[in-house]
């Protein structure tokens, strides 16, 4: 293990390659995701950050022609997430995702948060009530919505909708939470609240966050991976990455010389 | 100077087209209005309660549309009940499950072509298949199935449109929570597409309600002085489906029957029945608009 790698592993990515049809997007990516740490993925637009993130919950399986190579080993049970014999639904029940644009269901606030539980077969109203409240509290949304749980989710503001999506992802108590540029559609105030929330959450859950905002990566993450043209250029502790990058390309990128 | 005259000429052409467009629209509108007014003036006097509760008769003033409107309603009921599951099922399969390849392309093209097949051809098909092969008789069931077949392409196409308008981000959100494809379809895609699906269905039904050719082909009666069996019975299981196999007539056929009589009074009856049919169609279109507006208010992406 590299000295700059996390102490306790949650997942290990080994020689990950990914293809959209015949287009080779991700090239030989290997790194380690630390347990209850925030790992940021940065890089210029189109470098493959989203593609990379969506490997972790097998989202690419939803569309034909996509192909993974390599392994993502999930601890503690050493399941290879990418193995064709592993059911992607099982993976998605353990690893949740928050998307770039808030995408609540056009249902009530309550039903949004409860949906993951319903999919898992929970029907007991008392249990649902409790778990929904707990998830909304963890997403720091409870105080704002507790009196209008039956209202349509689409009446919330953009920032609230994104926190609702976080609550929805948290309700099923995932082991890893994936964020794909969760604040790119939000104003600065809403962004600050989400960042705060991510710092709160990392004591409870492993987080991987894609962002093209380097200040955000610096503020919230413990480790940072820099992707460029589908390759992992550098993977390092965040404070090291932003003070003394070991790669010339990384330095050029974080100092704003390109991207 | 040159520039100004060019502008003036363009302006002239511009207003010329505006006027021509207006005229074209007025031609359509005025014709429709005239037709409607003619129908209303002719038929209005016959629109009494008794007109709705009487069977056809040899005497024009005693004749009514009871068997016709009951026939139209029951046939439409069977049509809707058949077209919805088949049409929505096909649409869900094509949009959500089918792999995109030449076979699905071929099916797609064929559905579009089927929408253009003349309705009487459906009548012939139904006569051969439903009446002669399956022995369903010249019944409400046969008529309902025939019209369902006729509107199926429209129902499939509009349901696909409605399903496609559900953004992909919603499907991804459901899948990311561990939902299966079917859970995603039944919990999200279909509920959010219901407005569009219902609207398409009603528009399709309002086309079917005026059809007579395919129903004459399968042997609809044009003079019928009794009602189908009631849909209930005193013994268990209380529901009865005998009515499905009863003979029937529908509004347009009744109208045609009256129009083809020599007596002027029967023509008045036909106009009155036409008004009722028009009212039914308008009511259905109104319902479609209402449903669309309601769902729009609930769900906007
Ligand atoms: N569904 C797809 N099919 C083919 N190419 C894609 C698809 N999605 C993304 N790409 C391509 O893959 C590359 C990486 O995209 P993406 O992962 O979205 O980048 P990022 O999130 O870093 O901006 C881009 O060049 C993009 O054009
Ligand atoms: Mg992206």
Coordinates of C-alpha atoms and ligand atoms in Angstrom, one line a residue:
Chain A
X1 CA 0.0 0.0 0.0
X2 CA 1.3 3.4 -0.9
X3 CA 2.0 5.7 2.1
X4 CA -0.5 8.2 0.7
X5 CA -3.3 5.6 0.7
X6 CA -6.1 5.5 3.3
X7 CA -5.5 3.5 6.4
X8 CA -8.8 1.5 6.5
X9 CA -10.0 0.5 3.1
X10 CA -13.6 0.5 2.0
X11 CA -13.1 -0.3 -1.7
X12 CA -10.1 -1.0 -3.9
X13 CA -10.2 -0.2 -7.6
X14 CA -7.8 -2.4 -9.7
X15 CA -7.0 -1.7 -13.3
X16 CA -10.4 -0.3 -14.1
X17 CA -11.1 0.2 -17.8
X18 CA -14.4 1.3 -19.2
X19 CA -15.8 1.4 -22.7
X20 CA -18.9 3.1 -24.1
X21 CA -19.3 0.7 -27.0
X22 CA -15.9 0.7 -28.6
X23 CA -14.8 4.1 -27.1
X24 CA -12.3 3.6 -24.4
X25 CA -13.1 6.1 -21.7
X26 CA -11.4 5.1 -18.4
X27 CA -7.8 3.7 -18.7
X28 CA -6.2 1.5 -16.0
X29 CA -7.4 3.3 -13.0
X30 CA -6.3 1.9 -9.6
X31 CA -6.8 3.5 -6.3
X32 CA -8.1 2.9 -2.8
X33 CA -11.2 4.4 -1.2
X34 CA -10.9 4.9 2.5
X35 CA -13.6 3.9 4.9
X36 CA -15.5 6.9 6.3
X37 CA -13.4 9.3 4.3
X38 CA -14.3 11.7 1.5
X39 CA -12.6 10.9 -1.7
X40 CA -12.9 13.7 -4.3
X41 CA -12.5 13.1 -8.0
X42 CA -11.5 16.2 -10.0
X43 CA -10.5 16.9 -13.5
X44 CA -11.6 19.0 -16.5
X45 CA -15.0 18.5 -18.2
X46 CA -15.2 15.3 -20.2
X47 CA -12.3 13.6 -18.5
X48 CA -14.5 10.7 -17.3
X49 CA -15.4 11.7 -13.7
X50 CA -19.1 10.8 -14.1
X51 CA -18.3 7.7 -16.0
X52 CA -15.9 6.6 -13.2
X53 CA -18.4 7.4 -10.4
X54 CA -21.2 5.4 -12.2
X55 CA -19.0 2.3 -12.2
X56 CA -19.4 2.1 -8.4
X57 CA -23.2 1.4 -8.5
X58 CA -23.2 -0.3 -11.9
X59 CA -25.3 2.5 -13.5
X60 CA -23.7 1.7 -16.8
X61 CA -25.5 -1.6 -16.8
X62 CA -28.7 0.3 -17.6
X63 CA -27.6 1.0 -21.2
X64 CA -26.5 -1.5 -23.8
X65 CA -23.0 -1.7 -25.2
X66 CA -21.2 -0.5 -22.1
X67 CA -18.3 -2.6 -20.8
X68 CA -16.2 -2.7 -17.7
X69 CA -12.8 -4.3 -17.3
X70 CA -10.8 -4.7 -14.0
X71 CA -12.1 -4.9 -10.5
X72 CA -13.6 -2.8 -7.8
X73 CA -13.4 -4.9 -4.6
X74 CA -15.8 -3.8 -1.9
X75 CA -14.8 -4.4 1.7
X76 CA -15.5 -6.0 4.1
X77 CA -16.8 -9.0 2.1
X78 CA -14.5 -8.7 -0.9
X79 CA -17.2 -8.6 -3.5
X80 CA -16.1 -7.5 -6.9
X81 CA -18.7 -4.8 -7.8
X82 CA -18.0 -5.1 -11.5
X83 CA -18.3 -8.9 -11.7
X84 CA -21.0 -10.0 -14.2
X85 CA -22.1 -12.6 -11.6
X86 CA -22.8 -9.9 -9.1
X87 CA -26.4 -8.5 -9.3
X88 CA -26.2 -4.7 -9.9
X89 CA -29.4 -4.3 -7.8
X90 CA -27.6 -5.8 -4.8
X91 CA -24.8 -3.3 -5.4
X92 CA -27.2 -0.4 -5.6
X93 CA -28.8 -1.4 -2.4
X94 CA -25.4 -1.0 -0.7
X95 CA -24.1 2.0 -2.6
X96 CA -26.4 5.1 -3.1
X97 CA -26.0 8.0 -5.5
X98 CA -26.8 11.7 -5.5
X99 CA -27.0 13.1 -9.0
X100 CA -25.7 16.3 -10.6
X101 CA -29.2 17.9 -11.0
X102 CA -31.6 17.4 -8.1
X103 CA -34.0 14.7 -9.4
X104 CA -36.7 14.1 -6.8
X105 CA -39.7 12.0 -7.8
X106 CA -42.9 14.1 -8.5
X107 CA -44.4 12.5 -5.3
X108 CA -44.6 13.8 -1.7
X109 CA -41.6 14.6 0.3
X110 CA -42.3 11.6 2.5
X111 CA -42.6 9.2 -0.4
X112 CA -39.4 10.4 -1.9
X113 CA -37.4 9.4 1.1
X114 CA -39.4 6.3 1.7
X115 CA -39.0 4.9 -1.8
X116 CA -35.7 3.1 -1.2
X117 CA -37.2 1.5 1.8
X118 CA -40.4 0.4 -0.1
X119 CA -38.2 -1.1 -2.8
X120 CA -36.6 -3.2 0.0
X121 CA -40.0 -4.4 1.1
X122 CA -40.6 -2.2 4.1
X123 CA -44.3 -1.5 4.5
X124 CA -44.8 -1.0 8.3
X125 CA -45.9 2.7 8.6
X126 CA -44.2 3.2 12.0
X127 CA -40.9 1.9 10.7
X128 CA -41.1 4.1 7.6
X129 CA -42.0 7.1 9.6
X130 CA -39.1 6.6 11.9
X131 CA -36.5 5.9 9.1
X132 CA -37.8 8.8 7.0
X133 CA -37.5 11.2 9.9
X134 CA -34.0 9.9 10.7
X135 CA -32.9 10.3 7.1
X136 CA -34.3 13.8 6.8
X137 CA -32.5 14.8 10.1
X138 CA -29.2 13.4 8.8
X139 CA -29.7 15.5 5.6
X140 CA -30.5 18.5 7.8
X141 CA -33.8 19.0 6.1
X142 CA -36.2 17.8 8.9
X143 CA -36.8 21.2 10.5
X144 CA -37.7 22.7 7.2
X145 CA -40.1 20.0 6.0
X146 CA -41.5 18.3 9.1
X147 CA -44.8 20.1 8.8
X148 CA -45.3 19.4 5.2
X149 CA -44.2 15.8 4.6
X150 CA -47.2 15.2 2.3
X151 CA -46.5 18.2 0.1
X152 CA -45.1 17.6 -3.4
X153 CA -41.3 17.4 -3.4
X154 CA -41.2 19.7 -6.4
X155 CA -42.4 22.6 -4.3
X156 CA -39.1 22.7 -2.5
X157 CA -36.2 25.0 -3.6
X158 CA -33.3 23.6 -5.6
X159 CA -31.0 23.3 -2.6
X160 CA -33.8 21.7 -0.5
X161 CA -34.5 19.3 -3.4
X162 CA -30.8 18.3 -3.4
X163 CA -30.9 17.7 0.3
X164 CA -34.0 15.7 -0.2
X165 CA -32.2 13.6 -2.7
X166 CA -29.4 13.1 -0.1
X167 CA -32.0 12.0 2.5
X168 CA -33.5 9.6 -0.1
X169 CA -30.1 8.1 -0.6
X170 CA -29.3 7.9 3.1
X171 CA -32.6 6.4 4.2
X172 CA -31.4 2.9 3.3
X173 CA -28.2 3.3 5.2
X174 CA -25.8 2.8 2.4
X175 CA -22.1 1.9 2.9
X176 CA -20.9 4.3 0.3
X177 CA -22.6 7.5 -0.9
X178 CA -21.7 8.7 -4.4
X179 CA -22.1 12.4 -5.3
X180 CA -21.8 13.6 -8.9
X181 CA -21.2 17.4 -8.8
X182 CA -24.0 17.7 -6.3
X183 CA -23.8 21.5 -6.1
X184 CA -23.3 22.5 -9.8
X185 CA -26.9 23.5 -10.1
X186 CA -27.1 25.3 -6.8
X187 CA -26.5 28.9 -5.6
X188 CA -23.5 29.6 -3.2
X189 CA -25.7 29.5 0.0
X190 CA -27.2 26.1 -0.9
X191 CA -23.8 24.9 -1.9
X192 CA -22.3 25.8 1.4
X193 CA -25.0 23.9 3.2
X194 CA -24.4 20.8 1.1
X195 CA -20.7 21.0 1.8
X196 CA -21.3 21.3 5.5
X197 CA -23.6 18.3 5.3
X198 CA -21.0 16.2 3.5
X199 CA -18.5 17.0 6.3
X200 CA -21.1 15.9 8.8
X201 CA -21.9 12.7 7.0
X202 CA -18.3 11.5 6.6
X203 CA -18.2 10.3 10.2
X204 CA -21.0 7.9 9.3
X205 CA -20.5 6.8 5.7
X206 CA -17.8 6.5 3.0
X207 CA -18.2 9.3 0.4
X208 CA -16.9 9.7 -3.1
X209 CA -17.6 13.1 -4.6
X210 CA -17.0 14.2 -8.2
X211 CA -16.5 17.9 -8.6
X212 CA -14.9 20.3 -11.0
X213 CA -14.7 22.9 -8.3
X214 CA -11.2 22.5 -6.8
X215 CA -12.0 24.7 -3.8
X216 CA -14.8 22.3 -3.0
X217 CA -12.5 19.3 -3.2
X218 CA -10.0 21.0 -1.0
X219 CA -12.7 21.9 1.5
X220 CA -14.5 18.6 1.9
X221 CA -12.2 15.8 1.0
X222 CA -9.5 13.7 2.6
X223 CA -8.2 12.2 -0.6
X224 CA -8.3 13.5 -4.1
X225 CA -8.0 11.8 -7.4
X226 CA -7.1 13.8 -10.5
X227 CA -8.4 12.4 -13.7
X228 CA -7.2 13.6 -17.1
X229 CA -8.4 12.1 -20.4
X230 CA -9.6 9.0 -18.6
X231 CA -6.3 8.4 -16.8
X232 CA -5.6 8.7 -13.2
X233 CA -2.8 11.3 -13.1
X234 CA -2.4 11.6 -9.4
X235 CA -4.1 10.2 -6.2
X236 CA -3.0 11.8 -3.0
X237 CA -4.0 13.2 0.4
X238 CA -6.0 16.3 -0.4
X239 CA -3.8 18.7 1.6
X240 CA -0.7 17.3 -0.1
X241 CA -2.4 17.4 -3.5
X242 CA -3.2 21.1 -3.2
X243 CA 0.0 22.2 -1.6
X244 CA 2.7 20.0 -3.1
X245 CA 1.4 18.0 -6.1
X246 CA 3.9 15.4 -7.2
X247 CA 2.9 15.7 -10.9
X248 CA 3.4 18.5 -13.2
X249 CA 0.0 18.1 -14.9
X250 CA -1.8 18.2 -11.5
X251 CA 0.0 21.4 -10.6
X252 CA -0.9 23.0 -13.9
X253 CA -4.5 22.0 -13.4
X254 CA -5.0 23.1 -9.8
X255 CA -3.2 26.4 -10.4
X256 CA -5.7 27.0 -13.2
X257 CA -3.4 26.8 -16.1
X258 CA -5.9 24.7 -18.0
X259 CA -9.3 23.0 -17.5
Chain B
X1 CA -34.6 54.5 -52.0
X2 CA -34.1 51.1 -53.3
X3 CA -34.0 49.7 -49.8
X4 CA -37.2 51.4 -48.8
X5 CA -39.1 50.0 -51.8
X6 CA -37.7 46.5 -51.0
X7 CA -38.9 46.8 -47.4
X8 CA -42.3 48.1 -48.6
X9 CA -42.7 45.1 -50.9
X10 CA -41.7 42.7 -48.2
X11 CA -44.2 44.3 -45.9
X12 CA -46.9 43.9 -48.5
X13 CA -46.1 40.2 -49.1
X14 CA -46.1 39.8 -45.3
X15 CA -49.6 41.3 -44.8
X16 CA -50.9 39.4 -47.9
X17 CA -49.9 36.1 -46.3
X18 CA -51.5 37.1 -43.0
X19 CA -54.7 37.8 -44.8
X20 CA -54.6 34.6 -46.8
X21 CA -53.9 32.6 -43.6
X22 CA -56.8 34.3 -41.9
X23 CA -59.1 33.5 -44.8
X24 CA -58.0 29.9 -44.9
X25 CA -58.8 29.6 -41.2
X26 CA -62.2 31.3 -41.6
X27 CA -63.2 28.9 -44.4
X28 CA -62.6 26.0 -42.1
X29 CA -64.2 27.6 -39.1
X30 CA -67.3 29.0 -40.9
X31 CA -67.9 25.7 -42.6
X32 CA -67.8 23.8 -39.3
X33 CA -70.0 26.4 -37.7
X34 CA -72.5 26.2 -40.5
X35 CA -72.6 22.4 -40.3
X36 CA -73.1 22.5 -36.6
X37 CA -75.8 25.2 -36.8
X38 CA -77.6 23.3 -39.6
X39 CA -77.6 20.2 -37.4
X40 CA -78.7 22.1 -34.4
X41 CA -81.6 23.8 -36.2
X42 CA -82.8 20.6 -37.7
X43 CA -82.4 18.3 -34.7
X44 CA -83.0 20.6 -31.7
X45 CA -86.8 20.1 -31.6
X46 CA -86.4 16.3 -31.3
X47 CA -84.0 16.4 -28.3
X48 CA -86.4 15.4 -25.6
X49 CA -86.1 12.9 -22.8
X50 CA -88.2 10.5 -24.7
X51 CA -85.8 10.6 -27.6
X52 CA -83.2 9.1 -25.3
X53 CA -85.5 6.5 -23.8
X54 CA -87.2 5.1 -26.9
X55 CA -86.3 2.4 -29.2
X56 CA -86.4 3.0 -33.0
X57 CA -89.8 2.8 -34.5
X58 CA -91.7 2.9 -37.8
X59 CA -93.2 6.2 -36.6
X60 CA -90.6 9.0 -36.7
X61 CA -92.0 11.0 -33.7
X62 CA -91.9 7.8 -31.5
X63 CA -88.4 6.7 -32.6
X64 CA -85.5 7.2 -30.2
X65 CA -81.9 6.3 -29.7
X66 CA -82.0 4.2 -26.6
X67 CA -80.5 1.1 -28.2
X68 CA -78.0 3.2 -30.1
X69 CA -76.5 5.1 -27.2
X70 CA -76.5 2.0 -25.0
X71 CA -74.7 0.2 -27.9
X72 CA -72.2 3.0 -28.4
X73 CA -71.5 3.2 -24.7
X74 CA -71.0 -0.6 -24.2
X75 CA -68.9 -1.0 -27.4
X76 CA -66.7 1.9 -26.3
X77 CA -66.4 0.4 -22.9
X78 CA -65.1 -2.9 -24.4
X79 CA -62.9 -1.0 -26.7
X80 CA -61.2 1.0 -24.0
X81 CA -60.9 -2.0 -21.7
X82 CA -59.1 -3.9 -24.4
X83 CA -57.0 -1.2 -26.0
X84 CA -55.6 0.1 -22.7
X85 CA -53.8 -3.0 -21.4
X86 CA -52.6 -4.1 -24.9
X87 CA -51.7 -0.6 -26.0
X88 CA -49.9 0.4 -22.8
X89 CA -48.2 -3.0 -22.6
X90 CA -46.9 -2.7 -26.1
X91 CA -45.7 0.9 -25.4
X92 CA -44.0 0.0 -22.2
X93 CA -42.3 -3.0 -23.9
X94 CA -41.1 -0.9 -26.9
X95 CA -39.9 2.1 -24.8
X96 CA -38.5 0.4 -21.7
X97 CA -37.6 -3.2 -22.5
X98 CA -37.1 -3.7 -26.3
X99 CA -33.5 -3.6 -27.5
X100 CA -33.0 -1.0 -30.2
X101 CA -32.4 -3.0 -33.4
X102 CA -33.8 -3.5 -36.8
X103 CA -36.6 -5.6 -35.5
X104 CA -38.0 -2.9 -33.2
X105 CA -37.5 -0.4 -36.0
X106 CA -39.6 -2.6 -38.3
X107 CA -42.3 -2.9 -35.6
X108 CA -42.2 0.9 -35.2
X109 CA -42.7 1.5 -38.9
X110 CA -45.5 -1.0 -39.0
X111 CA -47.4 0.6 -36.1
X112 CA -47.2 3.9 -38.0
X113 CA -48.5 2.2 -41.1
X114 CA -51.4 0.4 -39.2
X115 CA -52.6 3.8 -38.1
X116 CA -53.3 4.6 -41.8
X117 CA -55.1 1.4 -42.7
X118 CA -58.7 2.2 -43.7
X119 CA -61.2 1.3 -41.0
X120 CA -63.2 -1.0 -43.3
X121 CA -60.2 -3.2 -43.7
X122 CA -60.2 -3.7 -39.9
X123 CA -63.9 -4.6 -40.3
X124 CA -63.0 -7.3 -42.9
X125 CA -60.3 -8.6 -40.7
X126 CA -62.6 -8.8 -37.7
X127 CA -65.3 -10.5 -39.8
X128 CA -62.9 -13.2 -40.8
X129 CA -61.1 -13.7 -37.5
X130 CA -63.6 -12.8 -34.7
X131 CA -66.9 -13.7 -36.4
X132 CA -66.0 -16.7 -38.6
X133 CA -63.0 -18.2 -36.8
X134 CA -63.6 -17.4 -33.2
X135 CA -67.4 -17.5 -33.4
X136 CA -67.8 -14.4 -31.2
X137 CA -70.9 -13.5 -33.2
X138 CA -72.2 -10.2 -34.4
X139 CA -71.9 -9.0 -30.9
X140 CA -70.9 -6.1 -28.7
X141 CA -67.7 -8.1 -27.9
X142 CA -66.8 -8.4 -31.6
X143 CA -67.5 -4.7 -32.2
X144 CA -65.5 -3.6 -29.1
X145 CA -62.5 -5.8 -30.2
X146 CA -62.7 -4.5 -33.8
X147 CA -62.6 -0.9 -32.7
X148 CA -59.9 -1.7 -30.2
X149 CA -57.8 -3.0 -33.0
X150 CA -58.6 0.1 -35.0
X151 CA -57.4 2.5 -32.4
X152 CA -54.5 0.4 -31.0
X153 CA -51.9 2.1 -33.2
X154 CA -53.0 5.5 -31.9
X155 CA -53.0 4.3 -28.3
X156 CA -49.6 2.7 -28.6
X157 CA -48.1 5.8 -30.3
X158 CA -49.5 8.3 -27.8
X159 CA -48.6 6.0 -24.8
X160 CA -45.0 5.8 -26.1
X161 CA -44.9 9.5 -26.4
X162 CA -46.1 9.9 -22.8
X163 CA -43.6 7.4 -21.5
X164 CA -40.8 9.0 -23.4
X165 CA -41.6 12.4 -21.9
X166 CA -40.7 11.0 -18.4
X167 CA -37.2 12.3 -18.0
X168 CA -34.4 9.7 -17.8
X169 CA -33.1 11.2 -14.6
X170 CA -36.2 9.9 -12.9
X171 CA -35.5 6.3 -14.1
X172 CA -31.9 6.6 -13.0
X173 CA -33.0 7.9 -9.6
X174 CA -35.2 4.8 -9.1
X175 CA -32.6 2.4 -10.3
X176 CA -30.0 4.0 -8.1
X177 CA -32.2 3.2 -5.1
X178 CA -32.2 -0.5 -6.1
X179 CA -35.4 -0.6 -8.0
X180 CA -35.8 -3.2 -10.7
X181 CA -37.0 -2.3 -14.2
X182 CA -40.5 -3.3 -13.4
X183 CA -40.6 -1.4 -10.1
X184 CA -39.3 1.7 -12.0
X185 CA -42.0 1.3 -14.6
X186 CA -44.9 0.7 -12.2
X187 CA -43.9 3.1 -9.5
X188 CA -42.7 6.0 -11.6
X189 CA -42.9 5.9 -15.4
X190 CA -46.5 4.8 -15.7
X191 CA -47.9 7.0 -12.9
X192 CA -46.1 10.0 -14.4
X193 CA -47.2 9.1 -17.9
X194 CA -50.9 8.5 -17.0
X195 CA -52.0 11.9 -18.1
X196 CA -50.6 11.6 -21.5
X197 CA -51.8 8.0 -21.9
X198 CA -55.4 8.8 -20.9
X199 CA -55.4 11.8 -23.2
X200 CA -54.3 9.7 -26.1
X201 CA -56.8 7.0 -25.3
X202 CA -59.7 9.5 -25.2
X203 CA -58.7 11.1 -28.5
X204 CA -58.5 7.6 -30.0
X205 CA -61.9 6.7 -28.6
X206 CA -63.5 9.9 -30.0
X207 CA -62.3 8.7 -33.4
X208 CA -63.8 5.2 -32.8
X209 CA -67.1 6.5 -31.6
X210 CA -68.0 7.8 -35.1
X211 CA -67.0 4.7 -37.0
X212 CA -69.7 2.8 -38.8
X213 CA -68.0 1.0 -41.7
X214 CA -66.2 -1.7 -39.8
X215 CA -69.2 -2.3 -37.6
X216 CA -71.5 -2.7 -40.5
X217 CA -69.0 -5.1 -42.0
X218 CA -69.1 -7.3 -38.9
X219 CA -72.9 -7.3 -39.0
X220 CA -74.2 -4.6 -36.7
X221 CA -78.0 -4.4 -36.8
X222 CA -79.6 -1.1 -37.9
X223 CA -82.9 -1.7 -36.3
X224 CA -82.9 -3.1 -32.8
X225 CA -85.7 -2.8 -30.3
X226 CA -84.3 -4.4 -27.2
X227 CA -81.4 -3.8 -24.8
X228 CA -78.5 -6.1 -24.1
X229 CA -78.7 -8.3 -21.0
X230 CA -77.9 -6.4 -17.8
X231 CA -74.4 -6.8 -16.5
X232 CA -75.6 -8.3 -13.2
X233 CA -77.7 -11.3 -12.2
X234 CA -79.4 -12.3 -9.0
X235 CA -77.3 -15.4 -8.4
X236 CA -73.7 -15.8 -7.6
X237 CA -71.3 -14.4 -8.9
X238 CA -73.8 -11.5 -9.5
X239 CA -71.9 -10.2 -12.4
X240 CA -73.1 -11.3 -15.8
X241 CA -71.2 -11.1 -19.1
X242 CA -74.1 -12.3 -21.3
X243 CA -74.4 -8.7 -22.7
X244 CA -71.0 -9.1 -24.4
X245 CA -72.5 -11.6 -26.9
X246 CA -75.7 -9.6 -27.6
X247 CA -76.4 -7.9 -30.9
X248 CA -76.1 -4.2 -31.0
X249 CA -76.3 -1.0 -33.0
X250 CA -74.4 2.2 -32.5
X251 CA -75.2 5.9 -33.0
X252 CA -73.7 6.4 -36.5
X253 CA -75.4 3.4 -37.8
X254 CA -78.7 4.5 -36.4
X255 CA -78.2 7.9 -38.0
X256 CA -77.4 6.3 -41.3
X257 CA -80.5 4.2 -41.1
X258 CA -82.7 7.3 -40.5
X259 CA -81.0 9.4 -43.2
X260 CA -81.7 6.7 -45.8
X261 CA -85.4 6.8 -45.1
X262 CA -87.6 8.8 -47.5
X263 CA -89.7 10.6 -44.8
X264 CA -88.5 14.1 -43.8
X265 CA -89.2 13.5 -40.1
X266 CA -86.6 10.7 -40.0
X267 CA -84.0 13.2 -41.2
X268 CA -84.8 15.3 -38.2
X269 CA -84.2 12.3 -36.0
X270 CA -80.8 11.8 -37.7
X271 CA -79.9 15.4 -37.1
X272 CA -80.8 15.1 -33.4
X273 CA -78.8 11.9 -33.1
X274 CA -75.9 13.7 -34.8
X275 CA -76.1 16.4 -32.2
X276 CA -76.0 13.8 -29.4
X277 CA -73.0 12.1 -31.0
X278 CA -71.2 15.4 -31.4
X279 CA -72.0 16.2 -27.8
X280 CA -70.4 12.8 -26.8
X281 CA -67.3 13.6 -28.8
X282 CA -66.9 17.1 -27.5
X283 CA -67.4 15.8 -23.9
X284 CA -64.6 13.3 -24.5
X285 CA -62.3 15.9 -25.9
X286 CA -63.2 18.2 -23.0
X287 CA -62.3 15.4 -20.6
X288 CA -59.0 14.9 -22.4
X289 CA -58.2 18.6 -22.0
X290 CA -59.2 18.5 -18.3
X291 CA -57.0 15.4 -17.6
X292 CA -54.1 16.9 -19.4
X293 CA -54.4 20.2 -17.5
X294 CA -54.7 18.4 -14.1
X295 CA -51.7 16.2 -14.7
X296 CA -49.6 19.2 -16.0
X297 CA -50.3 21.0 -12.8
X298 CA -49.2 18.1 -10.7
X299 CA -46.1 17.2 -12.6
X300 CA -43.9 19.6 -14.4
X301 CA -40.3 18.6 -15.2
Ligands
LIG1 N1 -23.3 7.5 -23.0 C1 -22.1 7.8 -23.6 N2 -21.8 7.3 -24.7 C2 -20.6 7.6 -25.3 N3 -19.7 8.5 -24.8 C3 -20.0 9.1 -23.6 C4 -21.3 8.8 -22.9 N4 -21.3 9.5 -21.8 C5 -20.1 10.2 -21.8 N5 -19.4 10.0 -22.9 C6 -18.1 10.5 -23.2 O1 -17.2 10.0 -22.2 C7 -16.3 11.1 -21.8 C8 -16.3 11.2 -20.3 O2 -17.6 11.8 -20.0 P1 -18.0 12.1 -18.5 O3 -17.7 10.9 -17.6 O4 -19.4 12.5 -18.4 O5 -17.0 13.3 -18.1 P2 -17.0 14.3 -16.9 O6 -18.1 13.8 -15.9 O7 -15.7 14.2 -16.3 O8 -17.3 15.6 -17.4 C9 -16.6 12.3 -22.6 O9 -15.8 12.4 -23.7 C10 -18.0 12.0 -23.1 O10 -18.2 12.6 -24.3
LIG2 MG1 -19.8 14.8 -15.2

